[in-house]
mmCIF file of C-alpha atoms and ligand atoms in Angstrom:
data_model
loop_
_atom_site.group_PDB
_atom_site.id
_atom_site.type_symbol
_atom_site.label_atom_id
_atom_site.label_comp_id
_atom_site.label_asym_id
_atom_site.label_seq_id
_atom_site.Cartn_x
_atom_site.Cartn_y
_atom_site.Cartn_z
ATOM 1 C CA UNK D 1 74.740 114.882 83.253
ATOM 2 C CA UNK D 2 73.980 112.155 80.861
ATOM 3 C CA UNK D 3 74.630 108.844 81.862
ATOM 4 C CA UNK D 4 77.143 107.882 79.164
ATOM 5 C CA UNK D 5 79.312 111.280 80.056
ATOM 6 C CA UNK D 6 79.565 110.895 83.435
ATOM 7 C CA UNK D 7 80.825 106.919 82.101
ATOM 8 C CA UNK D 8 83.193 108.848 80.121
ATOM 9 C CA UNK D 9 84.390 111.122 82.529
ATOM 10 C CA UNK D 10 84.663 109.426 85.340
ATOM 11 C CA UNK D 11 88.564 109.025 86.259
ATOM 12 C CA UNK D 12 90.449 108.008 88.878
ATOM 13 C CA UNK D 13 91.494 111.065 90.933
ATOM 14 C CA UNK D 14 95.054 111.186 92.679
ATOM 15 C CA UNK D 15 95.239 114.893 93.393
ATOM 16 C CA UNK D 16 92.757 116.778 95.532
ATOM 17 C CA UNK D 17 91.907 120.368 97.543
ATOM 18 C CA UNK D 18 91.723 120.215 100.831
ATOM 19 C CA UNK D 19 88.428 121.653 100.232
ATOM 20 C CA UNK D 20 85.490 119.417 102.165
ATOM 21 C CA UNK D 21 82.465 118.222 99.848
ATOM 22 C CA UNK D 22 79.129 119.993 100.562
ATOM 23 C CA UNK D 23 76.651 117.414 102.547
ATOM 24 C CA UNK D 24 74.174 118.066 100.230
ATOM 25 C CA UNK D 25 76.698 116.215 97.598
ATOM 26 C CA UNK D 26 77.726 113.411 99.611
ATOM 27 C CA UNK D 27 73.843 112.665 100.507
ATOM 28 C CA UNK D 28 73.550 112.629 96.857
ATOM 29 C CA UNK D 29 76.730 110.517 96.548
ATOM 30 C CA UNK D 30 75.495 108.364 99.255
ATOM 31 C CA UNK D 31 72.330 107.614 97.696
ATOM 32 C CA UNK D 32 73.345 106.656 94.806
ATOM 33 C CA UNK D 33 76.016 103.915 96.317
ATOM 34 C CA UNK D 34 72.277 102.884 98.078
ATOM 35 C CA UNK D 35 70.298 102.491 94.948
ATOM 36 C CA UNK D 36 73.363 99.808 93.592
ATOM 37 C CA UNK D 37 72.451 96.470 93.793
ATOM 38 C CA UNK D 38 73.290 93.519 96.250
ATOM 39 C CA UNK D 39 73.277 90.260 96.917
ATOM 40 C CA UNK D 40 70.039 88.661 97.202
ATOM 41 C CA UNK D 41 68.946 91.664 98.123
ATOM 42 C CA UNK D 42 70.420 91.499 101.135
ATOM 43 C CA UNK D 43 70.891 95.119 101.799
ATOM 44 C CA UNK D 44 71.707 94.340 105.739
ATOM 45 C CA UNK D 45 74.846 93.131 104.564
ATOM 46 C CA UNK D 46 76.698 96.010 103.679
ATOM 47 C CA UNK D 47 77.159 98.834 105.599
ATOM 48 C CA UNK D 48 79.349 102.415 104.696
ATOM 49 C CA UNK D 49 82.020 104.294 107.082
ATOM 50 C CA UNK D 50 81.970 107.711 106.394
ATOM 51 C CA UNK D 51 85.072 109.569 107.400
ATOM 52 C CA UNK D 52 85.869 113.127 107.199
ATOM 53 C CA UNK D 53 88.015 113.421 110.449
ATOM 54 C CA UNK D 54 91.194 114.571 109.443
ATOM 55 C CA UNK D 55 93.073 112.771 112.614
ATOM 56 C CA UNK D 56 91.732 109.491 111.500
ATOM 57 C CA UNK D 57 92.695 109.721 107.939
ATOM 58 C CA UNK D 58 96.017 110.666 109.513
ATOM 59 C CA UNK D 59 96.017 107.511 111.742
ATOM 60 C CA UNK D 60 95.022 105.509 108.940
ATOM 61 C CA UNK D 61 97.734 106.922 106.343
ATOM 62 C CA UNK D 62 100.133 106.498 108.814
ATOM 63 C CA UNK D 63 100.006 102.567 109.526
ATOM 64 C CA UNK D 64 98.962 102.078 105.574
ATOM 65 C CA UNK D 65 102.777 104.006 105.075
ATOM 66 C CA UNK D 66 104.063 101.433 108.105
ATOM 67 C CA UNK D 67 102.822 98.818 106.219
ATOM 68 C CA UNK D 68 103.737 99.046 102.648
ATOM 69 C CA UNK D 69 107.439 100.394 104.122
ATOM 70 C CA UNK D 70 107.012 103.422 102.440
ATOM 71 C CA UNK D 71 106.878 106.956 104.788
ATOM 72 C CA UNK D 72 105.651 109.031 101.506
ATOM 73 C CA UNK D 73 102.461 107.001 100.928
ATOM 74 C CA UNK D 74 99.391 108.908 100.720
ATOM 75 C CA UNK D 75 96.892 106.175 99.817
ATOM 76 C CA UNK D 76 93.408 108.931 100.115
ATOM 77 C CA UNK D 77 95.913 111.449 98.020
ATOM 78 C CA UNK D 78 94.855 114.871 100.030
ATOM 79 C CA UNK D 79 91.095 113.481 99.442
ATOM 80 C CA UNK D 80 89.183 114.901 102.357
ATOM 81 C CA UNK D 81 86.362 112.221 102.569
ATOM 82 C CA UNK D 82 86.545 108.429 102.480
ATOM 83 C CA UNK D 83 83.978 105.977 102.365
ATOM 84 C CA UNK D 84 84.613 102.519 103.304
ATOM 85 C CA UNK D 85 81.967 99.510 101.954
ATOM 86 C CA UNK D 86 82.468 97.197 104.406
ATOM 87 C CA UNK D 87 80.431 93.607 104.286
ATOM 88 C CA UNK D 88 79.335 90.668 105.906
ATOM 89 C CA UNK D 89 81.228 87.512 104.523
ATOM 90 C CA UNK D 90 78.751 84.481 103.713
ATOM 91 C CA UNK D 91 80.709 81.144 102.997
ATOM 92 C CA UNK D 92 77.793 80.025 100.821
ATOM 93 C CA UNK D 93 78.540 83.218 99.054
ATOM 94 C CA UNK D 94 82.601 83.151 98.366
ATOM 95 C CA UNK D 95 83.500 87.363 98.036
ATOM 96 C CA UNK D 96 80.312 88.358 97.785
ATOM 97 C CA UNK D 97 81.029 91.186 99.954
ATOM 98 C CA UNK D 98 83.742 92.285 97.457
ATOM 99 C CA UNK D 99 81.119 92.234 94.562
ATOM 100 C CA UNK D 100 78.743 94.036 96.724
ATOM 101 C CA UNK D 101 81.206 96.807 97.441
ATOM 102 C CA UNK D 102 82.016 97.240 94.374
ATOM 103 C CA UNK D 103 78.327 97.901 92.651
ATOM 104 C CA UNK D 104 78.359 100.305 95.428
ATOM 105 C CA UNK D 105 81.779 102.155 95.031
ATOM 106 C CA UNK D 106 81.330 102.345 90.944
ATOM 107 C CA UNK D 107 77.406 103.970 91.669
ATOM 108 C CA UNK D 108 79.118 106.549 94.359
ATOM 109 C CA UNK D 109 81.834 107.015 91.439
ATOM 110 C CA UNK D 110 79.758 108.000 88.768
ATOM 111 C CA UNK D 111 77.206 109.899 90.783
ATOM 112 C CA UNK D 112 80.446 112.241 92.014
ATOM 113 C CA UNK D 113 81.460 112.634 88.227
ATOM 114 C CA UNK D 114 78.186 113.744 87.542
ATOM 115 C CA UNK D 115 78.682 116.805 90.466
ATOM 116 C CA UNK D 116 82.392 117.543 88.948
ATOM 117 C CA UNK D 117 83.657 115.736 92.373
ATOM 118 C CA UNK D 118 86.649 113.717 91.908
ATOM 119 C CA UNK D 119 86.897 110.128 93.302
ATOM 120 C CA UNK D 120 89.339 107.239 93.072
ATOM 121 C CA UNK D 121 88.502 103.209 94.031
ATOM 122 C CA UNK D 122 90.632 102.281 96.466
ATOM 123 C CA UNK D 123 91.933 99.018 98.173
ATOM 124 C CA UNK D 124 95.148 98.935 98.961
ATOM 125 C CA UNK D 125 95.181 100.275 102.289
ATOM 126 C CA UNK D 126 92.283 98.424 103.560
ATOM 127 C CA UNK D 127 95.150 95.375 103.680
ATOM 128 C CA UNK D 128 97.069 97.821 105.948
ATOM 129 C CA UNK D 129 93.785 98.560 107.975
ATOM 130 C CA UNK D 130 92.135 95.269 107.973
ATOM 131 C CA UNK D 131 95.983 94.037 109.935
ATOM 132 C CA UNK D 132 95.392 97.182 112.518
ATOM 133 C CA UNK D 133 92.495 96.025 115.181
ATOM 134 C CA UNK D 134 92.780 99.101 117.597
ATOM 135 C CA UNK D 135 92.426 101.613 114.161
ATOM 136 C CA UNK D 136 89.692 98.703 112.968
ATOM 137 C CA UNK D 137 87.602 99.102 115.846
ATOM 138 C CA UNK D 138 87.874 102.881 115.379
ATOM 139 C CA UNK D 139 85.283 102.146 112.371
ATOM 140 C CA UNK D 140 82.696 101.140 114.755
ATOM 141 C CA UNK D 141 81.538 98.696 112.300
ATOM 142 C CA UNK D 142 78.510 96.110 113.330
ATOM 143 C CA UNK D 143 79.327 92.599 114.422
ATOM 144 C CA UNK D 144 81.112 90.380 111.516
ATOM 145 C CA UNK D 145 81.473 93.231 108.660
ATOM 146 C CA UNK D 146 84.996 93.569 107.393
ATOM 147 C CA UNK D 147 85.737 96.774 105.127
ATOM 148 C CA UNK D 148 85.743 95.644 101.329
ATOM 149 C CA UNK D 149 86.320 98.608 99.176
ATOM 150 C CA UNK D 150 86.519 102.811 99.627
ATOM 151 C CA UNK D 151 85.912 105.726 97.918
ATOM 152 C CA UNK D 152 88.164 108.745 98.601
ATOM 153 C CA UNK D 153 86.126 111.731 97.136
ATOM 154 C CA UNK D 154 87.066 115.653 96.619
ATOM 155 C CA UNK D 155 87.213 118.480 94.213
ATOM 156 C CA UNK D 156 89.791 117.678 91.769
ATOM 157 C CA UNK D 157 93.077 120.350 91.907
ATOM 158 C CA UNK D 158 92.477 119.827 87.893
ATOM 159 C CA UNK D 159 88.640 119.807 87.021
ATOM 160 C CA UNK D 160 86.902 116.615 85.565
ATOM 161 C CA UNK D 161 86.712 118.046 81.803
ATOM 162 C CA UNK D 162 88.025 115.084 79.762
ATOM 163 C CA UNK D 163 85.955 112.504 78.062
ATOM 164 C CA UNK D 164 87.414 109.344 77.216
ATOM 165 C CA UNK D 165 86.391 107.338 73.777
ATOM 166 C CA UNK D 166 83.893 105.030 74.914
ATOM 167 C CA UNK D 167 85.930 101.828 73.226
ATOM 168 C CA UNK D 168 86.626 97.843 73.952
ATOM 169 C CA UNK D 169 89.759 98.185 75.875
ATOM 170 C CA UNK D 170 89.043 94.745 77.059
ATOM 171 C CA UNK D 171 89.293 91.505 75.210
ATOM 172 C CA UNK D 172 85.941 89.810 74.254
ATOM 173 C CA UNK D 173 84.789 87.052 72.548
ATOM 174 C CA UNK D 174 81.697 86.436 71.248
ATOM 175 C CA UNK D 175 79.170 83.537 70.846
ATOM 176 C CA UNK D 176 76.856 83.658 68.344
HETATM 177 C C1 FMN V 1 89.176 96.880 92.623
HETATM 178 C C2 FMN V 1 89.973 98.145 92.413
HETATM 179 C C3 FMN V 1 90.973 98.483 93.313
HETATM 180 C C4 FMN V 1 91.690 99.665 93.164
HETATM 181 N N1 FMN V 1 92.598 100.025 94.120
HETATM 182 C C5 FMN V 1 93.273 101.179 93.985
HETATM 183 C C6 FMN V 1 94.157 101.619 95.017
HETATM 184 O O1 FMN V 1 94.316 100.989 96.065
HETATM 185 N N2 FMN V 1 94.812 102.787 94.828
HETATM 186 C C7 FMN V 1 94.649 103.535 93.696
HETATM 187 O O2 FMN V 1 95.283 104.595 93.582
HETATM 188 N N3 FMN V 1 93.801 103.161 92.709
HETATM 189 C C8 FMN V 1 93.110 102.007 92.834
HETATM 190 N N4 FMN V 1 92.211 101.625 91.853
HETATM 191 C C9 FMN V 1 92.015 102.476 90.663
HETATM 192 C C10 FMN V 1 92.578 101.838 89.372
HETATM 193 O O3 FMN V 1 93.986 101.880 89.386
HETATM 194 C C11 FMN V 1 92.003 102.612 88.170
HETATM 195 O O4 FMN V 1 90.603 102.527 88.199
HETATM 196 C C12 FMN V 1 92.477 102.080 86.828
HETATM 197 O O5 FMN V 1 93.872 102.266 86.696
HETATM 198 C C13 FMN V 1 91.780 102.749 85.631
HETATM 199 O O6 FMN V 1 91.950 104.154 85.672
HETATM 200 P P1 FMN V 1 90.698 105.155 85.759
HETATM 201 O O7 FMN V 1 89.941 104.836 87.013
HETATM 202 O O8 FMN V 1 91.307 106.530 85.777
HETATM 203 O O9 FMN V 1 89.838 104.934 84.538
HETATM 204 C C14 FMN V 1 91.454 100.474 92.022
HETATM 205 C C15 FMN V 1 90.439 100.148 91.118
HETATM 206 C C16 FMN V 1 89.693 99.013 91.323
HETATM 207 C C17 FMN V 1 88.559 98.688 90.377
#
């Protein structure tokens, strides 16, 4: 797919099959989050949690719902993958994990477009998670990374067809 399509198309997906994604796709997905760029370079810095274990999405729906005080929540929406971008903090650096994260997330985004895979950005729950350190630890994550953004990704229940009108939605000013 073009790269200004898949811009187009990409949307945020809240509704998902149960349906896993084929390996072959989330390699692709994966790589593509790995050719984003970082920090200095510093491509030590970030790491990504893949999970596609259905008892620790559970887990981690469940204390996101505890949480937020609301039993309904389903913060992956039925997705049946997550990736979590998790970072290493750097005070000379304020958030740079954040910014890291998300170069990777929109890459991973825009690569699943381009396979007709839905995907939404997600950080809400990671406040639930990051409050959690028994379901933390579960992440197995190396010494001093905290997660900073996540990916849910899945087919669609209504396939990515729509292209939106490439337009400035955001205020700009210019200096000439
Ligand atoms: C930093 C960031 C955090 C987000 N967190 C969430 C989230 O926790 N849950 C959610 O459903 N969507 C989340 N979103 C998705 C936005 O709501 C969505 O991208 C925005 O409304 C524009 O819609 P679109 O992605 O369909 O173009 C997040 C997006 C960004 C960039």
């Amino acid at each position: 797919m073009e790269l200004m399509k898949a811009i187009a198309m990409r949307k945020s997906t809240r509704s998902y099959k149960s349906e896993q994604i084929s390996d072959e796709s989330l390699n692709t997905i994966i790589n593509a989050g790995c050719a984003a760029p970082v920090g200095m370079g510093a491509y030590n810095s970030v790491h990504l949690t893949v999970i596609q274990n259905s008892d620790l999405l559970d887990k981690i729906t469940a204390v996101t719902a505890k949480v937020f005080g609301n039993p309904n929540m389903k913060p992956f929406y039925g997705a049946p993958t997550l990736v979590i971008v998790s970072g290493k903090p750097n005070e000379k650096a304020p958030a740079i994990e954040v910014a890291n994260a998300a170069c990777i997330v929109e890459n991973m985004s825009l690569a699943a477009t381009d396979l007709g895979i839905g995907s939404v950005y997600l950080l809400g729950f990671l406040f639930a998670l990051s409050s959690d350190n028994d379901l933390l630890k579960e992440l197995s994550l190396p010494e001093g990374f905290v997660p900073a953004a996540a990916l849910a990704l899945g087919y669609p229940t209504e396939p990515l067809t729509k292209e939106k009108d490439l337009k400035q939605t955001i205020q700009i000013n210019t200096i000439k």
